[in-house]
Structure formats: C-alpha cells, structure tokens
PDB file of C-alpha atoms and ligand atoms in Angstrom:
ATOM      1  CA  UNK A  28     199.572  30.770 104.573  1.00  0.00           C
ATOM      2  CA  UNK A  29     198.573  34.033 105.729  1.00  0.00           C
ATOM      3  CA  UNK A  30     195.979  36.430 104.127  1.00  0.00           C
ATOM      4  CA  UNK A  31     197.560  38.914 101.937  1.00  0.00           C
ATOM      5  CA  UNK A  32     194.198  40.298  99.932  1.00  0.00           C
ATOM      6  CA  UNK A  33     190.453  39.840 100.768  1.00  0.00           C
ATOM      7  CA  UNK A  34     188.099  39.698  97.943  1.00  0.00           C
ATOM      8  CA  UNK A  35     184.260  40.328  98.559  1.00  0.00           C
ATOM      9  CA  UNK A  36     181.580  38.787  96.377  1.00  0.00           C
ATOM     10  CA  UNK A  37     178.260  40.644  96.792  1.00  0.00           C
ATOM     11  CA  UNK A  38     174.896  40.164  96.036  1.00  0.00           C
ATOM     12  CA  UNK A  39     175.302  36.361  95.052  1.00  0.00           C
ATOM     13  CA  UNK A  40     172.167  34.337  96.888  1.00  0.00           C
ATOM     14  CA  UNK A  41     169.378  35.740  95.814  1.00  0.00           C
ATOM     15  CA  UNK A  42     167.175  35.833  99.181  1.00  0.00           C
ATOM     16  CA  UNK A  43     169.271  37.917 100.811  1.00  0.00           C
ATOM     17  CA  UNK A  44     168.896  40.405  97.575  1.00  0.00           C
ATOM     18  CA  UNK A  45     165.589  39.886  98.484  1.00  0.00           C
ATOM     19  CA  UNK A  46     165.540  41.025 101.800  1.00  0.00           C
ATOM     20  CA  UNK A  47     167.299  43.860 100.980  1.00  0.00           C
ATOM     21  CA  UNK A  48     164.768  45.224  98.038  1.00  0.00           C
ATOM     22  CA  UNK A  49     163.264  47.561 100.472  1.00  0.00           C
ATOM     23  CA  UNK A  50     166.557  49.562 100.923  1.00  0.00           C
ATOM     24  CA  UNK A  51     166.787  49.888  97.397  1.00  0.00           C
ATOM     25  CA  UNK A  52     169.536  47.940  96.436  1.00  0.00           C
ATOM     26  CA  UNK A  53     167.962  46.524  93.294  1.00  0.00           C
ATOM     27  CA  UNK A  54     168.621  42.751  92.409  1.00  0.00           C
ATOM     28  CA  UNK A  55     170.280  42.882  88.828  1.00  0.00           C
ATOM     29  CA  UNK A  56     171.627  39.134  88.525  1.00  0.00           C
ATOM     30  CA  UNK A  57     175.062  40.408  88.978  1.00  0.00           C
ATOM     31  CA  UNK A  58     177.467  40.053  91.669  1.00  0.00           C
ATOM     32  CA  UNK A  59     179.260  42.908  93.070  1.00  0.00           C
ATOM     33  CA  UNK A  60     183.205  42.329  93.302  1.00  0.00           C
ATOM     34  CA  UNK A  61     184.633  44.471  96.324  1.00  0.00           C
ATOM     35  CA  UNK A  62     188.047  44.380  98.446  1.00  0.00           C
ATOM     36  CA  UNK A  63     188.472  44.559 102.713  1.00  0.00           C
ATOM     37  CA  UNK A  64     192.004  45.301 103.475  1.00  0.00           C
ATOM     38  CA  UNK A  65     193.794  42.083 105.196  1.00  0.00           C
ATOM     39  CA  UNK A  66     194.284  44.414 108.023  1.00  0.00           C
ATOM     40  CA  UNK A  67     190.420  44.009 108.764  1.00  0.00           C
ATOM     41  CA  UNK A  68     190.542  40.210 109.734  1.00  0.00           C
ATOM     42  CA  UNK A  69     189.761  39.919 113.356  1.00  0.00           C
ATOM     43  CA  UNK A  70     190.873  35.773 114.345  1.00  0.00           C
ATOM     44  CA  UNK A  71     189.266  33.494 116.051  1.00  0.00           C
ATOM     45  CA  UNK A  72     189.568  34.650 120.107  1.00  0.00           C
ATOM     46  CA  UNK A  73     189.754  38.144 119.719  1.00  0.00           C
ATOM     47  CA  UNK A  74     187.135  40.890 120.179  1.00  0.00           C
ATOM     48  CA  UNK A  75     185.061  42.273 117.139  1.00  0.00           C
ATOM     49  CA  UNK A  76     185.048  46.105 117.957  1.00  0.00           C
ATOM     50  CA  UNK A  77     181.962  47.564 116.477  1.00  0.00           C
ATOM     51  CA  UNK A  78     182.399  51.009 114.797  1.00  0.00           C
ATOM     52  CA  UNK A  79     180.459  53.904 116.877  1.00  0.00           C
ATOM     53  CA  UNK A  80     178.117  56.088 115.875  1.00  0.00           C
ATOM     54  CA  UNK A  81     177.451  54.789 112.727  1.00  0.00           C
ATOM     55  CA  UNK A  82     174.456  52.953 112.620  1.00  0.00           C
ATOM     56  CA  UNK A  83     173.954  49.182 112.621  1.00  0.00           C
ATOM     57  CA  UNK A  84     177.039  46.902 111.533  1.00  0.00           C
ATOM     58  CA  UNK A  85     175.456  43.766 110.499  1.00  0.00           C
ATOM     59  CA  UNK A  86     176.869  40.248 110.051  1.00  0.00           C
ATOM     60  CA  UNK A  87     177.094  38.501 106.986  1.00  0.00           C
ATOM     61  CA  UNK A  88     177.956  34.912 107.311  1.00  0.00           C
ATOM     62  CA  UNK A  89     179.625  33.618 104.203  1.00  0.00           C
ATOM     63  CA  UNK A  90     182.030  30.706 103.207  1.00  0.00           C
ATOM     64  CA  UNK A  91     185.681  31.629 102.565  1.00  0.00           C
ATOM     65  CA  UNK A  92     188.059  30.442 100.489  1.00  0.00           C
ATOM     66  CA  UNK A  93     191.783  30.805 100.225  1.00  0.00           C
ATOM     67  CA  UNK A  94     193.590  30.470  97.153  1.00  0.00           C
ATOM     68  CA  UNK A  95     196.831  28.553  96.160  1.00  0.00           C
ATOM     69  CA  UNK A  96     197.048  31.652  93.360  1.00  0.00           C
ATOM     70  CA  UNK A  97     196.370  31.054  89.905  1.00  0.00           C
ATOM     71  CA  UNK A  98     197.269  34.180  87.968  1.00  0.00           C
ATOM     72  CA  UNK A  99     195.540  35.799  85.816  1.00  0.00           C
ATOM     73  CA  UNK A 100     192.957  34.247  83.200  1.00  0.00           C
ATOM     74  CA  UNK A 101     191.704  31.184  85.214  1.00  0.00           C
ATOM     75  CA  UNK A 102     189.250  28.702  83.176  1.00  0.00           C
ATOM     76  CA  UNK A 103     186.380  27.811  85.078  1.00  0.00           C
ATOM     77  CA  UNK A 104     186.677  24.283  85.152  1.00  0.00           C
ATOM     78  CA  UNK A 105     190.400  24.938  86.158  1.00  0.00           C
ATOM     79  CA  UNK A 106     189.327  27.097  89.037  1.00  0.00           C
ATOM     80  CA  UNK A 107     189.160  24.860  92.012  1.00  0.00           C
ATOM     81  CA  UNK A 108     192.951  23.673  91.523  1.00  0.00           C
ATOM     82  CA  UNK A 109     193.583  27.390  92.556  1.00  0.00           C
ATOM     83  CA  UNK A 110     191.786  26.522  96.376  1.00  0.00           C
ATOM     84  CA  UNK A 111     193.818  25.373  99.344  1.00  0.00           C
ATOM     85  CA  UNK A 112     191.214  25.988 102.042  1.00  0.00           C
ATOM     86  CA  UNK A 113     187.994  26.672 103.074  1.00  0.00           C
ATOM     87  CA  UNK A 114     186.839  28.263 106.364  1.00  0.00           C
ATOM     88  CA  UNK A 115     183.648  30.657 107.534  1.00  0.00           C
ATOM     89  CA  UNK A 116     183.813  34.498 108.263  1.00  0.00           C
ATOM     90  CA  UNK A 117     181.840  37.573 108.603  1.00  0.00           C
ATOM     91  CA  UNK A 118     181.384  40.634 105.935  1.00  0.00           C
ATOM     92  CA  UNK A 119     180.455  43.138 108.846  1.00  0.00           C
ATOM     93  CA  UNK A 120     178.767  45.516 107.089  1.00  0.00           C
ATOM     94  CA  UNK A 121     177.898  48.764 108.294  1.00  0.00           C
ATOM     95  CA  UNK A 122     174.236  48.560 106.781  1.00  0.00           C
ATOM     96  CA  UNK A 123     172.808  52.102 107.177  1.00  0.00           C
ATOM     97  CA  UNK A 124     176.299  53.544 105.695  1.00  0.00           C
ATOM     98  CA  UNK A 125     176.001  51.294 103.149  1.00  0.00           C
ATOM     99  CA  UNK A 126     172.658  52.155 101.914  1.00  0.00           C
ATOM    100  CA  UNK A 127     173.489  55.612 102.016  1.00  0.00           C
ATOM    101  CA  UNK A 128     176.619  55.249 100.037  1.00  0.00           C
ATOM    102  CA  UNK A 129     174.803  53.053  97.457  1.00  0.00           C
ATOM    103  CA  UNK A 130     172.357  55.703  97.037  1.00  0.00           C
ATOM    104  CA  UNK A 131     174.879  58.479  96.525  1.00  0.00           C
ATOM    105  CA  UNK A 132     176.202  56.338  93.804  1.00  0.00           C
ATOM    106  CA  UNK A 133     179.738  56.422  95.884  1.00  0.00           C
ATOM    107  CA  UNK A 134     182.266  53.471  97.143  1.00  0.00           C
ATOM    108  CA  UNK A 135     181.680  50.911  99.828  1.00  0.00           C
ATOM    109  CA  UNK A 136     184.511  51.285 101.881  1.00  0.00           C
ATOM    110  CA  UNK A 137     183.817  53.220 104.676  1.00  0.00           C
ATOM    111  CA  UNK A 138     180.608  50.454 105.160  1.00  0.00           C
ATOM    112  CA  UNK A 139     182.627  47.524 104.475  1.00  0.00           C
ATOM    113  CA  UNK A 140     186.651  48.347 104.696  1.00  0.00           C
ATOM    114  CA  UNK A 141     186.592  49.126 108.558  1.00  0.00           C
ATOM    115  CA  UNK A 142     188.665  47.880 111.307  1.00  0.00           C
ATOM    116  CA  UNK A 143     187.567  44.501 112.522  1.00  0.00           C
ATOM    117  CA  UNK A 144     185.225  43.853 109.419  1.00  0.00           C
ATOM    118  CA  UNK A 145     186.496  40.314 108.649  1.00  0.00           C
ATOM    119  CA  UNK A 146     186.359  38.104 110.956  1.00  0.00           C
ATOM    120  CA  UNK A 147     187.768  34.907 109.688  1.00  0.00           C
ATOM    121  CA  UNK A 148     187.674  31.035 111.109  1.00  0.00           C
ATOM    122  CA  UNK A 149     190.569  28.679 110.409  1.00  0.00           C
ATOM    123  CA  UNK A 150     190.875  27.908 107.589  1.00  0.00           C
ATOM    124  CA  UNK A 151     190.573  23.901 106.572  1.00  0.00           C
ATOM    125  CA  UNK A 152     192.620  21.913 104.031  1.00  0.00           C
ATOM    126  CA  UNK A 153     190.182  21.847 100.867  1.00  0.00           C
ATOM    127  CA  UNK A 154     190.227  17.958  99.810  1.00  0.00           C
ATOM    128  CA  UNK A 155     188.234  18.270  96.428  1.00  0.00           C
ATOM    129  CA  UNK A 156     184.544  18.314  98.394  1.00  0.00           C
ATOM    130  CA  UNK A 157     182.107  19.932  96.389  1.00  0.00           C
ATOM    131  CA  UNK A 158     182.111  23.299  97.454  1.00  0.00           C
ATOM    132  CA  UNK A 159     178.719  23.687  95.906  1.00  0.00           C
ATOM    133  CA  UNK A 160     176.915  21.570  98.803  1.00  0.00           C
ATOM    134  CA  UNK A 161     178.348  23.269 102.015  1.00  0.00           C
ATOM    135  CA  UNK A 162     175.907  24.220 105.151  1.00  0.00           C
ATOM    136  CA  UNK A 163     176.539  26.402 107.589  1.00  0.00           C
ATOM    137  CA  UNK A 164     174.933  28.830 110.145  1.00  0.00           C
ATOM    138  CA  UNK A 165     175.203  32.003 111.926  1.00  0.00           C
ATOM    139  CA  UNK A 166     174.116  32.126 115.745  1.00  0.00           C
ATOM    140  CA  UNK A 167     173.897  34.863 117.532  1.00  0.00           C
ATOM    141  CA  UNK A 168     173.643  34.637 121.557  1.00  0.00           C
ATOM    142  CA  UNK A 169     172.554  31.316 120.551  1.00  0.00           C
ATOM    143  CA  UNK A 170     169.866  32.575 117.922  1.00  0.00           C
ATOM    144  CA  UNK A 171     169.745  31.209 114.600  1.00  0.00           C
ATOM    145  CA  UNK A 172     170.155  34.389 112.261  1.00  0.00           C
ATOM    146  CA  UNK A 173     171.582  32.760 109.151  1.00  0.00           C
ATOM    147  CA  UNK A 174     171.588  29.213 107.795  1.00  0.00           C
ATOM    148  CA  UNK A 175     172.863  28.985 104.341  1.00  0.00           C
ATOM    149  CA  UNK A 176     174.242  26.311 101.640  1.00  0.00           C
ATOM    150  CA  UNK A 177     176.521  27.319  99.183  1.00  0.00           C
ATOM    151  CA  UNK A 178     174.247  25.260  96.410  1.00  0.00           C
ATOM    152  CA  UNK A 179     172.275  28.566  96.380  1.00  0.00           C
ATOM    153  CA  UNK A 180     174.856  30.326  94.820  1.00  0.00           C
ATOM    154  CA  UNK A 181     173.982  32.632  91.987  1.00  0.00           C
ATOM    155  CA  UNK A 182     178.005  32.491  91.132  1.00  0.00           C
ATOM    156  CA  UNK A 183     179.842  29.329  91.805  1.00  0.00           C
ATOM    157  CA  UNK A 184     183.301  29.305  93.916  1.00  0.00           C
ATOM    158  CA  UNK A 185     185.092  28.230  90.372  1.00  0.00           C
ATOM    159  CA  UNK A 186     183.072  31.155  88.556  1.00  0.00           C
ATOM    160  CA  UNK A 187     183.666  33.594  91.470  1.00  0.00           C
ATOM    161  CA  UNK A 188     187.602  32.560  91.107  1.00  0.00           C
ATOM    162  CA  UNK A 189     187.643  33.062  87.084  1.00  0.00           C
ATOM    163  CA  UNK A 190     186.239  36.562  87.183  1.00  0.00           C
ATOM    164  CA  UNK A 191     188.470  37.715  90.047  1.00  0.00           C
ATOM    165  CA  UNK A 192     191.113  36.429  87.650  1.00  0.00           C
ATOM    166  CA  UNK A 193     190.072  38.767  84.712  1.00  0.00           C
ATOM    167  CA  UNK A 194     191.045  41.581  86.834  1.00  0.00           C
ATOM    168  CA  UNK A 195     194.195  40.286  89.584  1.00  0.00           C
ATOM    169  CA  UNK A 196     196.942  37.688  88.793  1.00  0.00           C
ATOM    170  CA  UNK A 197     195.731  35.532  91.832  1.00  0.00           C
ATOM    171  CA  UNK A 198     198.489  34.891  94.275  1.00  0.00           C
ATOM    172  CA  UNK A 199     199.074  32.954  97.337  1.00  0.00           C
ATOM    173  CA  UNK A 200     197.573  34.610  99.976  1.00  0.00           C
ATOM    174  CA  UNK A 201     194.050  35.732  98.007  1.00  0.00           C
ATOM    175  CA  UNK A 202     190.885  35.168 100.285  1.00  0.00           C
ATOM    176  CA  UNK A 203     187.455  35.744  98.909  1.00  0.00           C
ATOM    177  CA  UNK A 204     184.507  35.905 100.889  1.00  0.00           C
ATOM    178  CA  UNK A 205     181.798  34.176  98.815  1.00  0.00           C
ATOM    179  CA  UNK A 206     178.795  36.019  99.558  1.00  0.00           C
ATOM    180  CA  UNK A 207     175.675  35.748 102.646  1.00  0.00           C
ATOM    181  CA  UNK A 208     172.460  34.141 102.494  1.00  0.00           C
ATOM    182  CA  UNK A 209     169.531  35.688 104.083  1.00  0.00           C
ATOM    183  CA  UNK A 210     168.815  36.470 107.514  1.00  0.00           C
ATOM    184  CA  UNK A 211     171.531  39.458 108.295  1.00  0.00           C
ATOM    185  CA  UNK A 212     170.946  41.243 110.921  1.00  0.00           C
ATOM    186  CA  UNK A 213     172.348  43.874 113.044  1.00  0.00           C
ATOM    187  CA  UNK A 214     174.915  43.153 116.219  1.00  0.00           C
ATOM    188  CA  UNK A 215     175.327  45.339 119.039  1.00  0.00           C
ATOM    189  CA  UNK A 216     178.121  45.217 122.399  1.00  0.00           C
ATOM    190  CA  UNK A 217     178.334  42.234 124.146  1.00  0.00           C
ATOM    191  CA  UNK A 218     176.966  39.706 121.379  1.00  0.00           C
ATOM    192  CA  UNK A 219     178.423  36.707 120.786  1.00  0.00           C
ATOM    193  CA  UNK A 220     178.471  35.376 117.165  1.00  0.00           C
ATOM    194  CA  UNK A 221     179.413  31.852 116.168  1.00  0.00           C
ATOM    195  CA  UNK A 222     179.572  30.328 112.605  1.00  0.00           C
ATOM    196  CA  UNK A 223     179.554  26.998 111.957  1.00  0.00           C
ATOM    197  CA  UNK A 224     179.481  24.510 108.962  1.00  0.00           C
ATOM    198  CA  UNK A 225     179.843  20.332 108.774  1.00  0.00           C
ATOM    199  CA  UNK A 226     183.584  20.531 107.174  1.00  0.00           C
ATOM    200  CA  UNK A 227     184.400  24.609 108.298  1.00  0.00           C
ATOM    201  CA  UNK A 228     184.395  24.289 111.573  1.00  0.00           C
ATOM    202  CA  UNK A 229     182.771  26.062 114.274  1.00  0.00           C
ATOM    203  CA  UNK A 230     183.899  29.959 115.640  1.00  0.00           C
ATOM    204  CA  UNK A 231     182.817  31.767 118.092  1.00  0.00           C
ATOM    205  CA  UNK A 232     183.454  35.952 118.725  1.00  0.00           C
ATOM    206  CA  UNK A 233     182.376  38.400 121.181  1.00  0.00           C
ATOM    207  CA  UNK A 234     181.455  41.915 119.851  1.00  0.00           C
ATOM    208  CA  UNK A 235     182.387  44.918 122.065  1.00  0.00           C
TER     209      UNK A 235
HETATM  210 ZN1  LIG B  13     178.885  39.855 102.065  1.00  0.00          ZN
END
C-alpha cells in the first residue's frame, strides 16, 4: 500500500516540549495535528537533500503508522483495527523557520512541508503488539541523538487515530507520524542517520 496522505502529530512526549521551552514554543498539553505532502517521503536508499540557506533542518525520529482507513468517527478502543503497519521515519524540521513561523502566529509548512522531509522505513505488518511499548533510536554518524518509547506518549496511537478521524474519513493509504522524543538535533551534508526499533526495523540515510 502506498502513502497517499501524511499526518503529523506534534508536541506529544513531553521532554522534547521540554527541550524546546527556550524557543518559546510553550507546552499546553495539546498535540498539534499537521500534514507533509506524500510527495515529501524520501525511501529507504535514497539521499535526504537538506534545504539551503535556511537554517538548521533537524531530525525528529518518530514511529509511523499506516492505516487500513477507518472513516470518519473512529472510537478509541476501535482505533487499532484501522493499523496495517508500523515502521520509523523522520519529521525533518526546519527548526529556525519553524520558530520563526510559530512566533509570527503563521503555518508550518514551509518548516515542515519541504522536499525530502519524510523520510520513511518499511513499513512492517502490525500483528496486534502493543504499540504503546515500542523502543527505538536515532543515530547519527553513529551518535545516539534520540532514544524513545512510545509508552511516553502524551496521546496514544488509538487516540492519535480517533482525533484525526473527527476531521478526515481515514482511507487506505493515511500515514501518521506519531510524534519525537527528546534529543533533536540539527543535521548537516554528509550525515548519515539511521533509525532503528526491536519490531521497526533498522534504516539508514545519507543527507546531502
Ligand atoms: Zn515531529
């Protein structure tokens, strides 16, 4: 199944609205719902081009899910029925953009909508694990930036799904990128970036 539409879920573990206090983006307890066009998803094997000129683009590391559809008005507890699989990617986010857009009060999509902002692993068959207990890491040149587990969620996959489903009739085809822990950080040329999880795999991409 290919990716049609990307949903974004922002601001859902709270360290990383933690570490990013001090650029004013205040923590509220609410997740931020945003959308990367499909034609953003940069697989497995091909280059990540980072934007020019335009301050840092950092990495977000964040479990994905793809969804079976659903429609519109999904329960909670029917939520997970809607999942077919589960992979990693990155929410490149173009940070300094970002903060300056916030600030302004205007849209995200120049930070977040760019070319090559989703890079996206393979996605795995979803066989009823709890998606609530998942690890998984960001390395970069074989640093540890980010290691995360989805138990830290402030929304749930199954809630994430149900509010998305307020808004969209959830098809076949939906993707939503569940959100980053802490430890984002900017990439430059010539990094190499590789998520991995127990159960998601492991990715590896070379910015340029
Ligand atoms: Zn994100």
């Amino acid at each position: 199944m290919n990716v049609k539409r990307i949903f974004c879920i922002g601001k859902n573990y709270a360290d990383h609205v933690a570490e990013l206090a001090h650029l004013g983006h205040t923590p509220d307890g609410e997740c931020v719902v945003f959308m990367k066009p499909a034609s953003c998803i940069v697989p497995v094997g091909e280059p990540i081009v980072l934007p020019r000129n335009v301050g840092s683009t950092h990495h977000e590391a964040e479990l994905v899910v793809l969804l079976t559809g659903g429609d519109r008005d999904v329960a909670v507890e029917d939520a997970l029925d809607c999942v077919a699989g589960i992979t990693l990617g990155l929410d490149l986010t173009l940070r300094d953009l970002q903060t300056q857009l916030k600030n302004k009060g205007k849209p995200w999509e120049l930070a977040k909508a760019f070319d090559c902002a989703a890079p996206l692993g393979e996605f795995q068959p979803y066989l009823q694990q709890d998606l609530q207990a998942l690890s998984f890491t960001c390395h970069v040149n074989g640093s540890l930036r980010q290691s995360g587990n989805t138990a830290h969620m402030l929304y749930s996959v199954a809630r994430q799904i149900s509010i998305l489903s307020q808004t969209w009739a959830l098809q076949p085809g939906d993707a939503i990128y569940t959100g980053t822990p802490a430890g984002v950080g900017p990439l430059v040329p010539g990094d190499q970036v590789v998520l991995e999880g127990p159960g998601l795999g492991r990715y590896a991409w070379t910015c340029t």
